[in-house]
Amino acid sequence: MTALGLVLLVPVLMWAAQSAALAVSGRRAVPQLGGRDLPPSAQSALRVATNVGLLAVIASFPLLTGRAPLDYYVSLFPAARAGDALLGLAAAVLFLALLYLAWLATGQVSFEVRHPGRRLVPRLLALVPTAVLVALVEELLFRGVVLAGLAADLGRWPALLVGSLVFAAAHYVRRVKRYWTFPGHVALGVLFSAGYLLTDALWLSCGLHAGGVLMLLGARPFVRYHGPGWLVGASIYPYAGSVGVAALLALAGTLAFQLGGNP
């Protein structure tokens, strides 16, 4: 349970950094992490602690299990499976494109330019690097460390379930606007975990993750949701509605069938 223990230390580090920054500002520590009511110094400290904590987990896990970090992570990207990244990218883009088209056709969403050009252009230019960076860091952490560690300790099926819950819970450590979107993150975790376990590599899950981020952030400045949240989700969580959750699980099953195996 080395991987799980390391990940659980990250919120402790985040809270300590936030509390220290609040103390310097003359404010009391609070139990919750994040929130718009935090002073800028505490928000910055929390952001730095989060990034440092995640990178520390990624770097230290191989060392604690007796492996060199570079050798360990290179082994998760075998050249023979590099094409899986394109498969995952295409699957995620197609999945979300069909979802948006179905909702557009039924009046559940509409598309319009919601931001002026000075805000929109920088966002669009940052889409690809943001998608690649988010996918790489989160897949190294949640699949390369957490899921791989759980699979070694618990077996592959239990690891998929526990790893998906850990992935989902991590998105709610900090205070967020919505908590009813949790099942959508669990389903997303199942998809990414299946991508790793089906191939014993990170190419497929990275492609799926990057494609999802690319589509969600790309659509965000244009899409307006009109349908109920339980059906279509909300904001950048269109997979949080019932249709999105079902589609994510169906996509995971399709990949398992296509790849000729199961986790």
PDB file of C-alpha atoms in Angstrom:
ATOM      1  CA  MET A   1       0.000   0.000   0.000  1.00  0.00           C
ATOM      2  CA  THR A   2       3.004   2.273  -0.513  1.00  0.00           C
ATOM      3  CA  ALA A   3       1.370   4.139  -3.390  1.00  0.00           C
ATOM      4  CA  LEU A   4      -1.862   4.803  -1.510  1.00  0.00           C
ATOM      5  CA  GLY A   5       0.024   5.970   1.558  1.00  0.00           C
ATOM      6  CA  LEU A   6       2.058   8.431  -0.483  1.00  0.00           C
ATOM      7  CA  VAL A   7      -1.030   9.898  -2.132  1.00  0.00           C
ATOM      8  CA  LEU A   8      -2.783  10.326   1.226  1.00  0.00           C
ATOM      9  CA  LEU A   9       0.142  12.443   2.428  1.00  0.00           C
ATOM     10  CA  VAL A  10      -0.471  15.034  -0.282  1.00  0.00           C
ATOM     11  CA  PRO A  11      -3.647  16.543   1.292  1.00  0.00           C
ATOM     12  CA  VAL A  12      -1.755  16.757   4.603  1.00  0.00           C
ATOM     13  CA  LEU A  13       0.990  18.776   2.913  1.00  0.00           C
ATOM     14  CA  MET A  14      -1.611  20.944   1.192  1.00  0.00           C
ATOM     15  CA  TRP A  15      -3.409  21.683   4.463  1.00  0.00           C
ATOM     16  CA  ALA A  16      -0.149  22.475   6.243  1.00  0.00           C
ATOM     17  CA  ALA A  17       0.886  24.938   3.528  1.00  0.00           C
ATOM     18  CA  GLN A  18      -2.545  26.580   3.497  1.00  0.00           C
ATOM     19  CA  SER A  19      -2.617  26.837   7.289  1.00  0.00           C
ATOM     20  CA  ALA A  20       0.876  28.346   7.408  1.00  0.00           C
ATOM     21  CA  ALA A  21      -0.078  30.969   4.837  1.00  0.00           C
ATOM     22  CA  LEU A  22      -3.273  31.780   6.747  1.00  0.00           C
ATOM     23  CA  ALA A  23      -1.293  32.154   9.972  1.00  0.00           C
ATOM     24  CA  VAL A  24       1.079  34.608   8.292  1.00  0.00           C
ATOM     25  CA  SER A  25      -1.992  36.559   7.146  1.00  0.00           C
ATOM     26  CA  GLY A  26      -3.298  36.644  10.718  1.00  0.00           C
ATOM     27  CA  ARG A  27      -6.148  34.218  10.045  1.00  0.00           C
ATOM     28  CA  ARG A  28      -7.115  30.934  11.655  1.00  0.00           C
ATOM     29  CA  ALA A  29      -6.635  27.599   9.981  1.00  0.00           C
ATOM     30  CA  VAL A  30      -9.760  26.102   8.428  1.00  0.00           C
ATOM     31  CA  PRO A  31     -10.523  22.413   7.863  1.00  0.00           C
ATOM     32  CA  GLN A  32     -11.425  22.779   4.187  1.00  0.00           C
ATOM     33  CA  LEU A  33      -8.869  23.059   1.429  1.00  0.00           C
ATOM     34  CA  GLY A  34      -9.291  25.881  -1.061  1.00  0.00           C
ATOM     35  CA  GLY A  35     -12.173  28.273  -1.602  1.00  0.00           C
ATOM     36  CA  ARG A  36     -12.518  31.750  -3.023  1.00  0.00           C
ATOM     37  CA  ASP A  37     -12.542  33.266   0.448  1.00  0.00           C
ATOM     38  CA  LEU A  38      -8.865  32.406   0.961  1.00  0.00           C
ATOM     39  CA  PRO A  39      -6.377  35.282   0.685  1.00  0.00           C
ATOM     40  CA  PRO A  40      -4.176  35.221  -2.432  1.00  0.00           C
ATOM     41  CA  SER A  41      -1.133  34.142  -0.402  1.00  0.00           C
ATOM     42  CA  ALA A  42      -2.953  31.055   0.897  1.00  0.00           C
ATOM     43  CA  GLN A  43      -4.231  30.193  -2.580  1.00  0.00           C
ATOM     44  CA  SER A  44      -0.691  30.425  -3.958  1.00  0.00           C
ATOM     45  CA  ALA A  45       0.724  28.325  -1.117  1.00  0.00           C
ATOM     46  CA  LEU A  46      -1.941  25.687  -1.669  1.00  0.00           C
ATOM     47  CA  ARG A  47      -1.250  25.584  -5.398  1.00  0.00           C
ATOM     48  CA  VAL A  48       2.510  25.216  -4.875  1.00  0.00           C
ATOM     49  CA  ALA A  49       2.048  22.526  -2.212  1.00  0.00           C
ATOM     50  CA  THR A  50      -0.287  20.590  -4.510  1.00  0.00           C
ATOM     51  CA  ASN A  51       2.179  20.583  -7.391  1.00  0.00           C
ATOM     52  CA  VAL A  52       5.167  19.791  -5.183  1.00  0.00           C
ATOM     53  CA  GLY A  53       3.269  16.988  -3.457  1.00  0.00           C
ATOM     54  CA  LEU A  54       2.153  15.339  -6.684  1.00  0.00           C
ATOM     55  CA  LEU A  55       5.610  15.506  -8.230  1.00  0.00           C
ATOM     56  CA  ALA A  56       7.162  14.175  -5.024  1.00  0.00           C
ATOM     57  CA  VAL A  57       4.850  11.146  -5.096  1.00  0.00           C
ATOM     58  CA  ILE A  58       5.690  10.463  -8.739  1.00  0.00           C
ATOM     59  CA  ALA A  59       9.428  10.730  -8.054  1.00  0.00           C
ATOM     60  CA  SER A  60       9.540   8.807  -4.779  1.00  0.00           C
ATOM     61  CA  PHE A  61       7.309   5.808  -5.550  1.00  0.00           C
ATOM     62  CA  PRO A  62       9.831   3.969  -7.748  1.00  0.00           C
ATOM     63  CA  LEU A  63      12.609   4.685  -5.244  1.00  0.00           C
ATOM     64  CA  LEU A  64      10.576   3.273  -2.352  1.00  0.00           C
ATOM     65  CA  THR A  65       9.886   0.121  -4.366  1.00  0.00           C
ATOM     66  CA  GLY A  66      13.531  -0.373  -5.317  1.00  0.00           C
ATOM     67  CA  ARG A  67      13.510   0.985  -8.867  1.00  0.00           C
ATOM     68  CA  ALA A  68      15.128   3.932 -10.613  1.00  0.00           C
ATOM     69  CA  PRO A  69      12.428   6.526 -11.464  1.00  0.00           C
ATOM     70  CA  LEU A  70      13.535   6.994 -15.077  1.00  0.00           C
ATOM     71  CA  ASP A  71      13.718   3.256 -15.759  1.00  0.00           C
ATOM     72  CA  TYR A  72      10.353   2.670 -14.115  1.00  0.00           C
ATOM     73  CA  TYR A  73       8.446   5.306 -16.040  1.00  0.00           C
ATOM     74  CA  VAL A  74      10.135   4.527 -19.361  1.00  0.00           C
ATOM     75  CA  SER A  75       8.922   0.946 -18.905  1.00  0.00           C
ATOM     76  CA  LEU A  76       5.335   2.250 -18.765  1.00  0.00           C
ATOM     77  CA  PHE A  77       5.684   3.673 -22.287  1.00  0.00           C
ATOM     78  CA  PRO A  78       6.851   0.699 -24.396  1.00  0.00           C
ATOM     79  CA  ALA A  79       7.533   1.725 -27.985  1.00  0.00           C
ATOM     80  CA  ALA A  80       5.495  -1.200 -29.314  1.00  0.00           C
ATOM     81  CA  ARG A  81       2.292   0.280 -27.876  1.00  0.00           C
ATOM     82  CA  ALA A  82       2.837   3.933 -28.829  1.00  0.00           C
ATOM     83  CA  GLY A  83      -0.018   3.733 -31.338  1.00  0.00           C
ATOM     84  CA  ASP A  84      -2.453   3.228 -28.443  1.00  0.00           C
ATOM     85  CA  ALA A  85      -2.100   6.935 -27.656  1.00  0.00           C
ATOM     86  CA  LEU A  86      -3.705   7.815 -30.997  1.00  0.00           C
ATOM     87  CA  LEU A  87      -6.413   5.213 -30.425  1.00  0.00           C
ATOM     88  CA  GLY A  88      -7.236   6.721 -27.051  1.00  0.00           C
ATOM     89  CA  LEU A  89      -7.140  10.280 -28.380  1.00  0.00           C
ATOM     90  CA  ALA A  90      -9.468   9.433 -31.265  1.00  0.00           C
ATOM     91  CA  ALA A  91     -11.855   7.485 -29.022  1.00  0.00           C
ATOM     92  CA  ALA A  92     -12.167  10.330 -26.502  1.00  0.00           C
ATOM     93  CA  VAL A  93     -12.627  13.019 -29.154  1.00  0.00           C
ATOM     94  CA  LEU A  94     -15.231  10.954 -31.025  1.00  0.00           C
ATOM     95  CA  PHE A  95     -17.066  10.076 -27.799  1.00  0.00           C
ATOM     96  CA  LEU A  96     -17.416  13.695 -26.679  1.00  0.00           C
ATOM     97  CA  ALA A  97     -18.160  14.962 -30.195  1.00  0.00           C
ATOM     98  CA  LEU A  98     -21.066  12.512 -30.532  1.00  0.00           C
ATOM     99  CA  LEU A  99     -22.273  13.426 -27.053  1.00  0.00           C
ATOM    100  CA  TYR A 100     -22.314  17.141 -27.852  1.00  0.00           C
ATOM    101  CA  LEU A 101     -23.962  16.528 -31.234  1.00  0.00           C
ATOM    102  CA  ALA A 102     -26.721  14.460 -29.645  1.00  0.00           C
ATOM    103  CA  TRP A 103     -27.394  17.118 -27.049  1.00  0.00           C
ATOM    104  CA  LEU A 104     -27.265  19.909 -29.623  1.00  0.00           C
ATOM    105  CA  ALA A 105     -29.772  18.071 -31.822  1.00  0.00           C
ATOM    106  CA  THR A 106     -32.158  17.622 -28.893  1.00  0.00           C
ATOM    107  CA  GLY A 107     -31.804  21.162 -27.563  1.00  0.00           C
ATOM    108  CA  GLN A 108     -29.969  20.135 -24.389  1.00  0.00           C
ATOM    109  CA  VAL A 109     -27.037  22.456 -25.144  1.00  0.00           C
ATOM    110  CA  SER A 110     -26.311  25.372 -27.449  1.00  0.00           C
ATOM    111  CA  PHE A 111     -23.061  26.792 -28.793  1.00  0.00           C
ATOM    112  CA  GLU A 112     -22.107  30.450 -29.040  1.00  0.00           C
ATOM    113  CA  VAL A 113     -18.993  32.580 -28.528  1.00  0.00           C
ATOM    114  CA  ARG A 114     -19.083  33.467 -24.837  1.00  0.00           C
ATOM    115  CA  HIS A 115     -15.799  35.363 -24.423  1.00  0.00           C
ATOM    116  CA  PRO A 116     -14.091  38.271 -26.207  1.00  0.00           C
ATOM    117  CA  GLY A 117     -11.178  37.472 -28.492  1.00  0.00           C
ATOM    118  CA  ARG A 118      -8.523  38.699 -26.048  1.00  0.00           C
ATOM    119  CA  ARG A 119      -9.603  35.967 -23.625  1.00  0.00           C
ATOM    120  CA  LEU A 120     -10.622  33.322 -26.121  1.00  0.00           C
ATOM    121  CA  VAL A 121      -7.477  33.199 -28.279  1.00  0.00           C
ATOM    122  CA  PRO A 122      -5.012  32.520 -25.415  1.00  0.00           C
ATOM    123  CA  ARG A 123      -7.295  29.761 -24.126  1.00  0.00           C
ATOM    124  CA  LEU A 124      -7.463  28.083 -27.505  1.00  0.00           C
ATOM    125  CA  LEU A 125      -3.702  28.356 -28.007  1.00  0.00           C
ATOM    126  CA  ALA A 126      -3.130  26.690 -24.631  1.00  0.00           C
ATOM    127  CA  LEU A 127      -5.443  23.743 -25.371  1.00  0.00           C
ATOM    128  CA  VAL A 128      -2.901  21.242 -26.701  1.00  0.00           C
ATOM    129  CA  PRO A 129      -0.084  21.861 -24.180  1.00  0.00           C
ATOM    130  CA  THR A 130      -2.599  21.889 -21.321  1.00  0.00           C
ATOM    131  CA  ALA A 131      -4.190  18.624 -22.468  1.00  0.00           C
ATOM    132  CA  VAL A 132      -0.801  16.912 -22.806  1.00  0.00           C
ATOM    133  CA  LEU A 133       0.506  18.179 -19.453  1.00  0.00           C
ATOM    134  CA  VAL A 134      -2.651  17.336 -17.480  1.00  0.00           C
ATOM    135  CA  ALA A 135      -2.912  13.890 -19.036  1.00  0.00           C
ATOM    136  CA  LEU A 136       0.753  13.056 -18.473  1.00  0.00           C
ATOM    137  CA  VAL A 137       0.927  14.168 -14.840  1.00  0.00           C
ATOM    138  CA  GLU A 138      -2.385  12.608 -13.803  1.00  0.00           C
ATOM    139  CA  GLU A 139      -1.709   9.338 -15.613  1.00  0.00           C
ATOM    140  CA  LEU A 140       1.770   9.037 -14.126  1.00  0.00           C
ATOM    141  CA  LEU A 141       0.271   9.616 -10.686  1.00  0.00           C
ATOM    142  CA  PHE A 142      -3.064   7.782 -10.728  1.00  0.00           C
ATOM    143  CA  ARG A 143      -2.240   4.930 -13.063  1.00  0.00           C
ATOM    144  CA  GLY A 144       1.562   4.721 -13.018  1.00  0.00           C
ATOM    145  CA  VAL A 145       1.745   4.992  -9.226  1.00  0.00           C
ATOM    146  CA  VAL A 146      -1.633   4.425  -7.542  1.00  0.00           C
ATOM    147  CA  LEU A 147      -3.162   1.830  -9.864  1.00  0.00           C
ATOM    148  CA  ALA A 148       0.109  -0.017 -10.450  1.00  0.00           C
ATOM    149  CA  GLY A 149       0.746  -0.167  -6.705  1.00  0.00           C
ATOM    150  CA  LEU A 150      -2.796  -1.322  -5.932  1.00  0.00           C
ATOM    151  CA  ALA A 151      -2.666  -3.971  -8.676  1.00  0.00           C
ATOM    152  CA  ALA A 152       0.497  -5.403  -7.146  1.00  0.00           C
ATOM    153  CA  ASP A 153      -1.082  -5.469  -3.675  1.00  0.00           C
ATOM    154  CA  LEU A 154      -4.727  -6.311  -4.375  1.00  0.00           C
ATOM    155  CA  GLY A 155      -4.944  -7.787  -7.863  1.00  0.00           C
ATOM    156  CA  ARG A 156      -6.187  -6.176 -11.060  1.00  0.00           C
ATOM    157  CA  TRP A 157      -9.986  -6.057 -10.593  1.00  0.00           C
ATOM    158  CA  PRO A 158      -9.910  -4.774  -6.992  1.00  0.00           C
ATOM    159  CA  ALA A 159      -7.251  -2.276  -8.046  1.00  0.00           C
ATOM    160  CA  LEU A 160      -9.496  -0.961 -10.841  1.00  0.00           C
ATOM    161  CA  LEU A 161     -12.333  -0.317  -8.390  1.00  0.00           C
ATOM    162  CA  VAL A 162     -10.215   1.193  -5.619  1.00  0.00           C
ATOM    163  CA  GLY A 163      -8.048   3.149  -8.029  1.00  0.00           C
ATOM    164  CA  SER A 164     -11.112   4.663  -9.704  1.00  0.00           C
ATOM    165  CA  LEU A 165     -12.479   5.777  -6.332  1.00  0.00           C
ATOM    166  CA  VAL A 166      -9.136   7.310  -5.346  1.00  0.00           C
ATOM    167  CA  PHE A 167      -8.951   9.153  -8.676  1.00  0.00           C
ATOM    168  CA  ALA A 168     -12.474  10.514  -8.224  1.00  0.00           C
ATOM    169  CA  ALA A 169     -11.952  11.482  -4.579  1.00  0.00           C
ATOM    170  CA  ALA A 170      -8.782  13.401  -5.430  1.00  0.00           C
ATOM    171  CA  HIS A 171     -10.864  15.846  -7.473  1.00  0.00           C
ATOM    172  CA  TYR A 172     -12.890  16.731  -4.354  1.00  0.00           C
ATOM    173  CA  VAL A 173     -10.105  17.205  -1.819  1.00  0.00           C
ATOM    174  CA  ARG A 174     -10.289  20.935  -2.423  1.00  0.00           C
ATOM    175  CA  ARG A 175     -13.592  22.750  -2.010  1.00  0.00           C
ATOM    176  CA  VAL A 176     -15.605  22.600  -5.246  1.00  0.00           C
ATOM    177  CA  LYS A 177     -18.906  23.986  -6.498  1.00  0.00           C
ATOM    178  CA  ARG A 178     -20.495  20.593  -7.197  1.00  0.00           C
ATOM    179  CA  TYR A 179     -20.271  17.266  -5.429  1.00  0.00           C
ATOM    180  CA  TRP A 180     -23.013  15.424  -7.303  1.00  0.00           C
ATOM    181  CA  THR A 181     -20.561  15.027 -10.196  1.00  0.00           C
ATOM    182  CA  PHE A 182     -18.606  12.397  -8.187  1.00  0.00           C
ATOM    183  CA  PRO A 183     -20.082   9.353 -10.042  1.00  0.00           C
ATOM    184  CA  GLY A 184     -18.906  10.874 -13.310  1.00  0.00           C
ATOM    185  CA  HIS A 185     -15.344  11.042 -12.022  1.00  0.00           C
ATOM    186  CA  VAL A 186     -15.596   7.432 -10.848  1.00  0.00           C
ATOM    187  CA  ALA A 187     -16.706   6.337 -14.329  1.00  0.00           C
ATOM    188  CA  LEU A 188     -13.883   8.391 -15.816  1.00  0.00           C
ATOM    189  CA  GLY A 189     -11.464   6.632 -13.464  1.00  0.00           C
ATOM    190  CA  VAL A 190     -12.807   3.249 -14.594  1.00  0.00           C
ATOM    191  CA  LEU A 191     -12.171   4.187 -18.236  1.00  0.00           C
ATOM    192  CA  PHE A 192      -8.611   5.382 -17.660  1.00  0.00           C
ATOM    193  CA  SER A 193      -7.822   2.465 -15.346  1.00  0.00           C
ATOM    194  CA  ALA A 194      -9.128  -0.001 -17.912  1.00  0.00           C
ATOM    195  CA  GLY A 195      -6.936   1.665 -20.520  1.00  0.00           C
ATOM    196  CA  TYR A 196      -3.875   0.983 -18.393  1.00  0.00           C
ATOM    197  CA  LEU A 197      -4.773  -2.520 -17.244  1.00  0.00           C
ATOM    198  CA  LEU A 198      -5.738  -3.679 -20.720  1.00  0.00           C
ATOM    199  CA  THR A 199      -2.340  -2.744 -22.125  1.00  0.00           C
ATOM    200  CA  ASP A 200       0.034  -2.673 -19.130  1.00  0.00           C
ATOM    201  CA  ALA A 201       1.176   0.689 -20.453  1.00  0.00           C
ATOM    202  CA  LEU A 202       0.214   4.348 -20.146  1.00  0.00           C
ATOM    203  CA  TRP A 203      -0.116   5.197 -23.841  1.00  0.00           C
ATOM    204  CA  LEU A 204      -3.828   4.393 -24.106  1.00  0.00           C
ATOM    205  CA  SER A 205      -4.898   6.061 -20.868  1.00  0.00           C
ATOM    206  CA  CYS A 206      -2.800   9.156 -21.712  1.00  0.00           C
ATOM    207  CA  GLY A 207      -4.463   9.379 -25.132  1.00  0.00           C
ATOM    208  CA  LEU A 208      -7.927   9.017 -23.626  1.00  0.00           C
ATOM    209  CA  HIS A 209      -7.153  11.601 -20.955  1.00  0.00           C
ATOM    210  CA  ALA A 210      -5.589  14.122 -23.339  1.00  0.00           C
ATOM    211  CA  GLY A 211      -8.458  13.780 -25.817  1.00  0.00           C
ATOM    212  CA  GLY A 212     -10.997  14.364 -23.051  1.00  0.00           C
ATOM    213  CA  VAL A 213      -9.231  17.457 -21.717  1.00  0.00           C
ATOM    214  CA  LEU A 214      -8.800  18.819 -25.248  1.00  0.00           C
ATOM    215  CA  MET A 215     -12.505  18.507 -26.038  1.00  0.00           C
ATOM    216  CA  LEU A 216     -13.818  19.694 -22.681  1.00  0.00           C
ATOM    217  CA  LEU A 217     -11.622  22.780 -22.441  1.00  0.00           C
ATOM    218  CA  GLY A 218     -12.105  23.497 -26.135  1.00  0.00           C
ATOM    219  CA  ALA A 219     -15.893  23.438 -25.836  1.00  0.00           C
ATOM    220  CA  ARG A 220     -16.096  25.280 -22.532  1.00  0.00           C
ATOM    221  CA  PRO A 221     -15.880  28.850 -23.938  1.00  0.00           C
ATOM    222  CA  PHE A 222     -18.696  28.074 -26.398  1.00  0.00           C
ATOM    223  CA  VAL A 223     -21.194  25.689 -24.795  1.00  0.00           C
ATOM    224  CA  ARG A 224     -24.245  26.529 -22.705  1.00  0.00           C
ATOM    225  CA  TYR A 225     -26.165  23.801 -20.909  1.00  0.00           C
ATOM    226  CA  HIS A 226     -29.959  23.893 -20.985  1.00  0.00           C
ATOM    227  CA  GLY A 227     -30.856  20.310 -20.080  1.00  0.00           C
ATOM    228  CA  PRO A 228     -31.091  19.009 -16.492  1.00  0.00           C
ATOM    229  CA  GLY A 229     -27.833  18.216 -14.738  1.00  0.00           C
ATOM    230  CA  TRP A 230     -28.776  14.601 -14.078  1.00  0.00           C
ATOM    231  CA  LEU A 231     -28.989  14.096 -17.849  1.00  0.00           C
ATOM    232  CA  VAL A 232     -26.275  16.252 -19.426  1.00  0.00           C
ATOM    233  CA  GLY A 233     -23.957  17.148 -16.544  1.00  0.00           C
ATOM    234  CA  ALA A 234     -22.745  20.727 -16.189  1.00  0.00           C
ATOM    235  CA  SER A 235     -19.929  23.123 -17.004  1.00  0.00           C
ATOM    236  CA  ILE A 236     -16.792  21.133 -17.867  1.00  0.00           C
ATOM    237  CA  TYR A 237     -18.370  17.906 -16.562  1.00  0.00           C
ATOM    238  CA  PRO A 238     -20.645  16.690 -19.382  1.00  0.00           C
ATOM    239  CA  TYR A 239     -19.742  13.126 -18.404  1.00  0.00           C
ATOM    240  CA  ALA A 240     -21.280  13.639 -14.945  1.00  0.00           C
ATOM    241  CA  GLY A 241     -24.857  13.208 -16.159  1.00  0.00           C
ATOM    242  CA  SER A 242     -26.467   9.796 -16.457  1.00  0.00           C
ATOM    243  CA  VAL A 243     -25.883   9.607 -20.216  1.00  0.00           C
ATOM    244  CA  GLY A 244     -22.233  10.577 -19.812  1.00  0.00           C
ATOM    245  CA  VAL A 245     -21.618   7.986 -17.083  1.00  0.00           C
ATOM    246  CA  ALA A 246     -23.245   5.249 -19.169  1.00  0.00           C
ATOM    247  CA  ALA A 247     -21.253   6.300 -22.241  1.00  0.00           C
ATOM    248  CA  LEU A 248     -17.940   6.258 -20.331  1.00  0.00           C
ATOM    249  CA  LEU A 249     -18.593   2.733 -19.078  1.00  0.00           C
ATOM    250  CA  ALA A 250     -19.686   1.658 -22.566  1.00  0.00           C
ATOM    251  CA  LEU A 251     -16.479   3.116 -24.005  1.00  0.00           C
ATOM    252  CA  ALA A 252     -14.420   1.179 -21.450  1.00  0.00           C
ATOM    253  CA  GLY A 253     -16.261  -1.998 -22.412  1.00  0.00           C
ATOM    254  CA  THR A 254     -15.769  -1.303 -26.120  1.00  0.00           C
ATOM    255  CA  LEU A 255     -12.032  -0.860 -25.632  1.00  0.00           C
ATOM    256  CA  ALA A 256     -11.869  -4.106 -23.660  1.00  0.00           C
ATOM    257  CA  PHE A 257     -13.660  -5.918 -26.484  1.00  0.00           C
ATOM    258  CA  GLN A 258     -11.564  -4.238 -29.170  1.00  0.00           C
ATOM    259  CA  LEU A 259      -8.283  -5.059 -27.439  1.00  0.00           C
ATOM    260  CA  GLY A 260      -9.322  -8.660 -26.868  1.00  0.00           C
ATOM    261  CA  GLY A 261      -8.930  -8.781 -23.118  1.00  0.00           C
ATOM    262  CA  ASN A 262     -10.200  -7.515 -19.807  1.00  0.00           C
ATOM    263  CA  PRO A 263      -8.565  -5.883 -16.788  1.00  0.00           C
TER     264      PRO A 263
END
